[in-house]
Amino acid sequence: MKKLITIILFFCLSASAFAQTQKVKNLTTFDDKKLHFGFTIGVNTMDFRLEHYRPIGLNPEFSEWTGNMYNEESPIDSVSVVQADVAEQVPGLTVAIVSSLRLGEYFDLRFLPGLSFGERRLTYNVPIYDINETSSKALEYYSIKSTYIDLPLLVKYKSSRLNNQRPYLIAGPAFRVDISKTGKEELVRVKRGGFYLEGGIGWDNYLRFFRLSTELKVSLGLGNMLNSGPDETQRQYYTTAVKKLTSNVFTLSFHFE
């Protein structure tokens, strides 16, 4: 019995000593730098939050379609309910430059200008006809492609470093400008610029020669991004059915610093 107790105590002391063993720390002075730079590669998905007029006649700008596009009369009138939704999440690409300013032991100010390429696919509860398409058949979805210039200014709060690991939180505002082509003939037009509120979590890994950070971030649009409707060559109700459209972006990033 005494031998068993001795073995157990010895095992516990050995396990405790092993748990407290410190690994060799990499980049021990990295966080002491006042300013450092890096780059980011990430994957994003873009989304819309949509509010609708139900029925569509509640929109004072609604006017019934009176044309005969594709030899098919439109069944949409003031009592119709036309609703759009994002069909699926389409992966996109994000690249950026990292500029990080040390504010203190636990806080950094980060500016990450970059580009985000993505797509949103809208489906409707009514057939989708686009005058820009060569075929007169209804579309499965309407694609809105975006190329954003991202200008986020974020505060990073870091926990205490544990060996070569350091989790963190990040939050702050961002401004995005869509530089992709948009025209008056498009079914649904989105404003080029808008403000976002961003927040996320991440994990710093201090490797031998650089720091690799994995970060998951959500960007919530703050304003109505819906632009005016298309010209009269297109059916108007795809836009006039929407009361408010806000943009969301979800990004999984890998920072190399």
PDB file of C-alpha atoms in Angstrom, residues 46 115-120 143-149 176-183 186 188-193:
ATOM      1  CA  MET A  46     -20.349  37.708 -48.715  1.00  0.00           C
ATOM      2  CA  LEU A 115      -8.815  43.752 -51.637  1.00  0.00           C
ATOM      3  CA  SER A 116     -11.719  41.323 -51.306  1.00  0.00           C
ATOM      4  CA  PHE A 117     -13.194  39.469 -54.274  1.00  0.00           C
ATOM      5  CA  GLY A 118     -16.588  37.833 -53.820  1.00  0.00           C
ATOM      6  CA  GLU A 119     -20.033  37.057 -55.177  1.00  0.00           C
ATOM      7  CA  ARG A 120     -23.625  36.975 -53.956  1.00  0.00           C
ATOM      8  CA  SER A 143     -25.273  37.105 -59.592  1.00  0.00           C
ATOM      9  CA  ILE A 144     -23.799  40.238 -57.982  1.00  0.00           C
ATOM     10  CA  LYS A 145     -19.999  40.205 -58.123  1.00  0.00           C
ATOM     11  CA  SER A 146     -17.994  42.626 -55.969  1.00  0.00           C
ATOM     12  CA  THR A 147     -14.385  43.737 -55.719  1.00  0.00           C
ATOM     13  CA  TYR A 148     -13.925  45.680 -52.496  1.00  0.00           C
ATOM     14  CA  ILE A 149     -11.128  47.961 -51.413  1.00  0.00           C
ATOM     15  CA  ARG A 176     -15.325  49.435 -48.119  1.00  0.00           C
ATOM     16  CA  VAL A 177     -15.508  50.676 -51.701  1.00  0.00           C
ATOM     17  CA  ASP A 178     -16.777  48.402 -54.464  1.00  0.00           C
ATOM     18  CA  ILE A 179     -14.733  49.074 -57.599  1.00  0.00           C
ATOM     19  CA  SER A 180     -16.445  46.454 -59.768  1.00  0.00           C
ATOM     20  CA  LYS A 181     -18.464  47.602 -62.748  1.00  0.00           C
ATOM     21  CA  THR A 182     -22.102  48.497 -62.176  1.00  0.00           C
ATOM     22  CA  GLY A 183     -24.583  49.978 -64.619  1.00  0.00           C
ATOM     23  CA  GLU A 186     -28.476  45.830 -63.893  1.00  0.00           C
ATOM     24  CA  VAL A 188     -30.200  45.011 -58.587  1.00  0.00           C
ATOM     25  CA  ARG A 189     -27.681  47.769 -58.020  1.00  0.00           C
ATOM     26  CA  VAL A 190     -25.628  48.142 -54.848  1.00  0.00           C
ATOM     27  CA  LYS A 191     -24.003  51.353 -53.636  1.00  0.00           C
ATOM     28  CA  ARG A 192     -20.247  51.505 -54.073  1.00  0.00           C
ATOM     29  CA  GLY A 193     -19.194  52.565 -50.569  1.00  0.00           C
TER      30      GLY A 193
END
